[in-house]
Amino acid sequence: MVENISVDILLPTYNGEVYLEEQIRSILNQSYKNLRLIIRDDKSTDTTPDILQRLRNEDSRILLVENTEGNLGLVKSIEKLLGFSDAELIFFSDQDDVWMENKLEIFLREYSTSDVPVLIHSNCLVTDQKLNVREPFFSGAPKRKGLENSLFNYFVQGASSMINARLKEVLLPFPDEVYIHDRYFHLAAEAAGRRIYIDEPTMWYRQHEKNLIGSQTLLKKIKNNLGFKKFYIDEDRKLINRLALCFPDNDLLKAYQELTSDRVSRFRKIRIITKNKIALRLKEKILLLLNN
């Protein structure tokens, strides 16, 4: 394990009074102590600001970022928080989960200092609002590394992920096409560096009726609204097209652009998939063939 490496944990908050304190205390009680918790509140209208100030008075490792911009939403809040981080390793937290006490230690065991952009993410336990475990979030698919396995698959859950400072440099500033931050981190890490998956749960991922992003994520809602018309997500296509401009030498990003182009025949697309070993599920293959 890397000893005494600097760690920042970024926590965007908004009307999180019910579960917020439990989550913050689970972070502050980590077995690895060299951490800073950076919090930006997105103009909450409940008692969240009072909770944050009280906990800040208890522990100097909490940094409260002044909000001068108003309500920005989750993606822009994450971008703002990243700008305040100067640590070697950066973790992301939701406001309503609970971290296992050794979460940071587990991640640090997998990390070795590197000039390569790195993203590490782990499994977690999906629970109800009382933390009764329902199921693991992942069932093995994230072990398939490489951009060819990620263009049409979604392996990274933001609150179970960590990036290094080199990847932060790649990510900032966020392009306008970022519609959900963990998908952006996932693709950028695969295109510019490497992704490491830890097949071990490191937190309880609480699901309740007021989740900002939960197991029924924005990404899943978008996919559910496809109406079985396309084998790709329009928002994903816009994001990956932007990444292709950032990494013009990446052949897999170019292949994705061809695959999602209306001007390319389905037979050409099948050849592209085979040549580049691009992973698609059966449903997506059928949609490609029926609705090219």
CSV table of C-alpha atoms in Angstrom, one decimal, residues 42-262:
chain,number,residue,atom,x,y,z
A,42,ASP,CA,-25.8,23.0,-4.1
A,43,LYS,CA,-28.1,25.5,-2.3
A,44,SER,CA,-30.0,23.1,-0.1
A,45,THR,CA,-33.3,24.2,1.4
A,46,ASP,CA,-33.3,21.8,4.3
A,47,THR,CA,-31.0,21.6,7.3
A,48,THR,CA,-28.0,20.2,5.2
A,49,PRO,CA,-26.0,23.4,5.6
A,50,ASP,CA,-26.4,23.4,9.4
A,51,ILE,CA,-25.3,19.7,9.5
A,52,LEU,CA,-22.2,20.5,7.4
A,53,GLN,CA,-21.2,23.5,9.5
A,54,ARG,CA,-21.5,21.5,12.8
A,55,LEU,CA,-19.5,18.6,11.5
A,56,ARG,CA,-16.9,21.0,10.1
A,57,ASN,CA,-16.5,22.5,13.5
A,58,GLU,CA,-15.8,19.0,14.9
A,59,ASP,CA,-13.2,17.9,12.3
A,60,SER,CA,-10.7,20.2,10.5
A,61,ARG,CA,-10.3,17.7,7.7
A,62,ILE,CA,-13.6,18.9,6.3
A,63,LEU,CA,-13.4,21.8,3.8
A,64,LEU,CA,-16.6,23.5,2.9
A,65,VAL,CA,-16.5,25.1,-0.5
A,66,GLU,CA,-18.4,28.4,-0.7
A,67,ASN,CA,-21.2,28.4,-3.2
A,68,THR,CA,-21.2,31.6,-5.3
A,69,GLU,CA,-22.8,30.1,-8.4
A,70,GLY,CA,-26.2,28.9,-7.1
A,71,ASN,CA,-27.8,25.5,-8.0
A,72,LEU,CA,-25.6,23.9,-10.6
A,73,GLY,CA,-26.7,20.3,-10.6
A,74,LEU,CA,-24.7,17.2,-9.9
A,75,VAL,CA,-22.3,17.2,-12.9
A,76,LYS,CA,-21.2,20.8,-12.5
A,77,SER,CA,-20.9,20.4,-8.8
A,78,ILE,CA,-18.5,17.5,-9.3
A,79,GLU,CA,-16.5,19.7,-11.8
A,80,LYS,CA,-16.3,22.5,-9.3
A,81,LEU,CA,-15.1,20.2,-6.5
A,82,LEU,CA,-12.4,18.7,-8.7
A,83,GLY,CA,-11.0,22.2,-9.2
A,84,PHE,CA,-10.5,22.4,-5.4
A,85,SER,CA,-8.6,19.2,-5.2
A,86,ASP,CA,-4.8,19.1,-5.1
A,87,ALA,CA,-4.4,15.5,-3.8
A,88,GLU,CA,-2.7,12.6,-5.6
A,89,LEU,CA,-5.8,10.5,-5.2
A,90,ILE,CA,-9.4,11.7,-5.5
A,91,PHE,CA,-12.5,9.7,-4.3
A,92,PHE,CA,-16.1,10.5,-5.0
A,93,SER,CA,-19.0,10.2,-2.5
A,94,ASP,CA,-22.7,10.4,-2.6
A,95,GLN,CA,-24.5,11.9,0.4
A,96,ASP,CA,-26.6,9.0,1.4
A,97,ASP,CA,-24.4,5.9,1.4
A,98,VAL,CA,-22.2,4.4,4.1
A,99,TRP,CA,-18.5,3.5,3.6
A,100,MET,CA,-16.9,0.5,5.0
A,101,GLU,CA,-14.2,1.4,7.5
A,102,ASN,CA,-11.3,0.1,5.3
A,103,LYS,CA,-12.5,1.4,2.0
A,104,LEU,CA,-9.6,3.7,1.4
A,105,GLU,CA,-7.1,1.0,2.5
A,106,ILE,CA,-8.5,-1.4,0.0
A,107,PHE,CA,-8.1,1.1,-2.9
A,108,LEU,CA,-4.7,2.1,-1.8
A,109,ARG,CA,-3.5,-1.5,-1.9
A,110,GLU,CA,-4.3,-1.6,-5.6
A,111,TYR,CA,-2.6,1.7,-6.5
A,112,SER,CA,1.0,2.3,-7.2
A,113,THR,CA,2.3,5.8,-8.0
A,114,SER,CA,2.0,6.3,-11.8
A,115,ASP,CA,2.3,9.0,-14.4
A,116,VAL,CA,-0.5,7.2,-16.3
A,117,PRO,CA,-4.1,8.3,-15.8
A,118,VAL,CA,-5.7,5.7,-13.6
A,119,LEU,CA,-9.3,5.0,-12.4
A,120,ILE,CA,-10.0,2.4,-9.7
A,121,HIS,CA,-13.5,1.3,-8.8
A,122,SER,CA,-15.0,-1.4,-6.7
A,123,ASN,CA,-18.1,-3.4,-6.1
A,124,CYS,CA,-20.6,-2.2,-3.5
A,125,LEU,CA,-23.7,-3.6,-1.7
A,126,VAL,CA,-27.0,-2.3,-2.9
A,127,THR,CA,-29.3,-1.8,0.2
A,128,ASP,CA,-32.7,-0.4,1.1
A,129,GLN,CA,-33.0,2.8,3.1
A,130,LYS,CA,-32.3,0.9,6.3
A,131,LEU,CA,-29.1,-0.6,4.9
A,132,ASN,CA,-30.6,-4.1,4.5
A,133,VAL,CA,-28.5,-5.6,1.7
A,134,ARG,CA,-30.3,-6.5,-1.5
A,135,GLU,CA,-27.5,-7.6,-3.8
A,136,PRO,CA,-24.0,-6.7,-5.0
A,137,PHE,CA,-24.0,-3.9,-7.6
A,138,PHE,CA,-21.8,-5.8,-10.0
A,139,SER,CA,-21.6,-9.5,-10.9
A,140,GLY,CA,-18.3,-9.8,-12.7
A,141,ALA,CA,-18.6,-7.8,-15.9
A,142,PRO,CA,-16.3,-5.0,-14.9
A,143,LYS,CA,-13.3,-7.4,-15.0
A,144,ARG,CA,-13.4,-7.1,-18.8
A,145,LYS,CA,-10.8,-4.4,-19.3
A,146,GLY,CA,-10.3,-2.2,-22.3
A,147,LEU,CA,-12.2,0.4,-24.3
A,148,GLU,CA,-13.6,-2.2,-26.7
A,149,ASN,CA,-15.5,-3.7,-23.7
A,150,SER,CA,-16.7,-0.3,-22.5
A,151,LEU,CA,-18.1,1.5,-25.5
A,152,PHE,CA,-21.5,-0.1,-25.0
A,153,ASN,CA,-21.2,-1.3,-21.4
A,154,TYR,CA,-21.4,0.7,-18.2
A,155,PHE,CA,-19.0,-0.6,-15.5
A,156,VAL,CA,-18.2,2.4,-13.3
A,157,GLN,CA,-20.4,3.6,-10.4
A,158,GLY,CA,-19.2,7.0,-9.4
A,159,ALA,CA,-19.4,6.7,-5.6
A,160,SER,CA,-17.3,3.5,-5.7
A,161,SER,CA,-14.5,5.1,-7.8
A,162,MET,CA,-11.2,6.8,-7.4
A,163,ILE,CA,-9.0,8.7,-9.9
A,164,ASN,CA,-5.4,9.9,-9.7
A,165,ALA,CA,-4.2,13.5,-10.4
A,166,ARG,CA,-3.1,12.6,-13.9
A,167,LEU,CA,-6.7,11.6,-14.8
A,168,LYS,CA,-8.0,14.7,-13.3
A,169,GLU,CA,-5.8,16.7,-15.6
A,170,VAL,CA,-7.4,14.9,-18.6
A,171,LEU,CA,-11.0,15.4,-17.3
A,172,LEU,CA,-10.9,19.2,-16.6
A,173,PRO,CA,-12.6,21.2,-17.9
A,174,PHE,CA,-15.7,19.0,-18.5
A,175,PRO,CA,-16.9,19.2,-22.1
A,176,ASP,CA,-20.6,20.2,-22.5
A,177,GLU,CA,-21.4,16.7,-23.6
A,178,VAL,CA,-20.9,15.2,-20.1
A,179,TYR,CA,-24.4,14.1,-19.1
A,180,ILE,CA,-23.3,11.9,-16.1
A,181,HIS,CA,-19.9,12.2,-14.6
A,182,ASP,CA,-19.1,8.5,-13.9
A,183,ARG,CA,-19.6,7.6,-17.5
A,184,TYR,CA,-17.3,10.3,-18.6
A,185,PHE,CA,-14.6,9.2,-16.1
A,186,HIS,CA,-15.0,5.6,-17.3
A,187,LEU,CA,-14.5,6.4,-21.0
A,188,ALA,CA,-11.7,8.9,-20.4
A,189,ALA,CA,-9.8,6.4,-18.2
A,190,GLU,CA,-10.1,3.7,-20.9
A,191,ALA,CA,-9.1,6.1,-23.7
A,192,ALA,CA,-6.2,7.9,-21.9
A,193,GLY,CA,-4.9,5.4,-19.3
A,194,ARG,CA,-6.2,2.4,-17.5
A,195,ARG,CA,-9.1,1.2,-15.3
A,196,ILE,CA,-8.7,-1.2,-12.4
A,197,TYR,CA,-11.6,-3.1,-10.9
A,198,ILE,CA,-11.7,-4.4,-7.3
A,199,ASP,CA,-14.2,-7.3,-7.0
A,200,GLU,CA,-14.9,-6.5,-3.4
A,201,PRO,CA,-17.7,-4.4,-1.9
A,202,THR,CA,-16.3,-1.3,-0.1
A,203,MET,CA,-19.6,0.5,0.8
A,204,TRP,CA,-23.3,0.2,1.3
A,205,TYR,CA,-25.1,1.8,-1.6
A,206,ARG,CA,-28.4,3.0,-0.1
A,207,GLN,CA,-31.5,3.2,-2.3
A,208,HIS,CA,-34.5,5.3,-1.3
A,209,GLU,CA,-37.2,7.4,-2.9
A,210,LYS,CA,-35.1,10.6,-2.9
A,211,ASN,CA,-31.9,9.3,-4.5
A,212,LEU,CA,-30.3,11.9,-6.7
A,213,ILE,CA,-28.7,9.0,-8.6
A,214,GLY,CA,-29.3,5.5,-7.6
A,215,SER,CA,-29.6,2.0,-9.0
A,216,GLN,CA,-32.2,3.4,-11.3
A,217,THR,CA,-29.6,5.9,-12.6
A,218,LEU,CA,-30.0,8.6,-15.1
A,219,LEU,CA,-28.2,6.3,-17.5
A,220,LYS,CA,-30.7,3.5,-17.0
A,221,LYS,CA,-33.6,5.9,-17.4
A,222,ILE,CA,-32.3,7.0,-20.7
A,223,LYS,CA,-31.8,3.4,-21.8
A,224,ASN,CA,-35.3,2.5,-20.7
A,225,ASN,CA,-36.7,5.3,-22.9
A,226,LEU,CA,-35.0,4.2,-26.1
A,227,GLY,CA,-38.1,2.5,-27.3
A,228,PHE,CA,-36.0,-0.3,-28.8
A,229,LYS,CA,-35.1,2.0,-31.7
A,230,LYS,CA,-31.3,2.3,-31.4
A,231,PHE,CA,-28.5,0.1,-30.2
A,232,TYR,CA,-26.7,3.1,-28.7
A,233,ILE,CA,-27.6,6.1,-26.4
A,234,ASP,CA,-27.7,9.5,-28.1
A,235,GLU,CA,-26.1,11.2,-25.0
A,236,ASP,CA,-23.4,8.6,-25.1
A,237,ARG,CA,-22.8,9.1,-28.8
A,238,LYS,CA,-22.4,12.9,-28.2
A,239,LEU,CA,-19.9,12.3,-25.4
A,240,ILE,CA,-17.8,9.7,-27.3
A,241,ASN,CA,-17.8,11.9,-30.4
A,242,ARG,CA,-16.3,14.6,-28.2
A,243,LEU,CA,-13.7,12.2,-26.8
A,244,ALA,CA,-12.8,11.2,-30.4
A,245,LEU,CA,-11.8,14.8,-31.0
A,246,CYS,CA,-9.7,14.8,-27.8
A,247,PHE,CA,-8.0,11.5,-28.7
A,248,PRO,CA,-7.8,11.6,-32.5
A,249,ASP,CA,-5.3,8.7,-32.7
A,250,ASN,CA,-7.6,6.3,-30.8
A,251,ASP,CA,-8.9,3.8,-33.4
A,252,LEU,CA,-11.6,2.4,-31.1
A,253,LEU,CA,-13.2,5.8,-30.8
A,254,LYS,CA,-13.1,6.1,-34.6
A,255,ALA,CA,-14.7,2.7,-34.8
A,256,TYR,CA,-17.5,3.8,-32.5
A,257,GLN,CA,-18.2,6.8,-34.7
A,258,GLU,CA,-18.6,4.5,-37.7
A,259,LEU,CA,-20.8,2.1,-35.8
A,260,THR,CA,-23.2,4.8,-34.8
A,261,SER,CA,-23.3,6.6,-38.2
A,262,ASP,CA,-26.5,6.3,-40.2
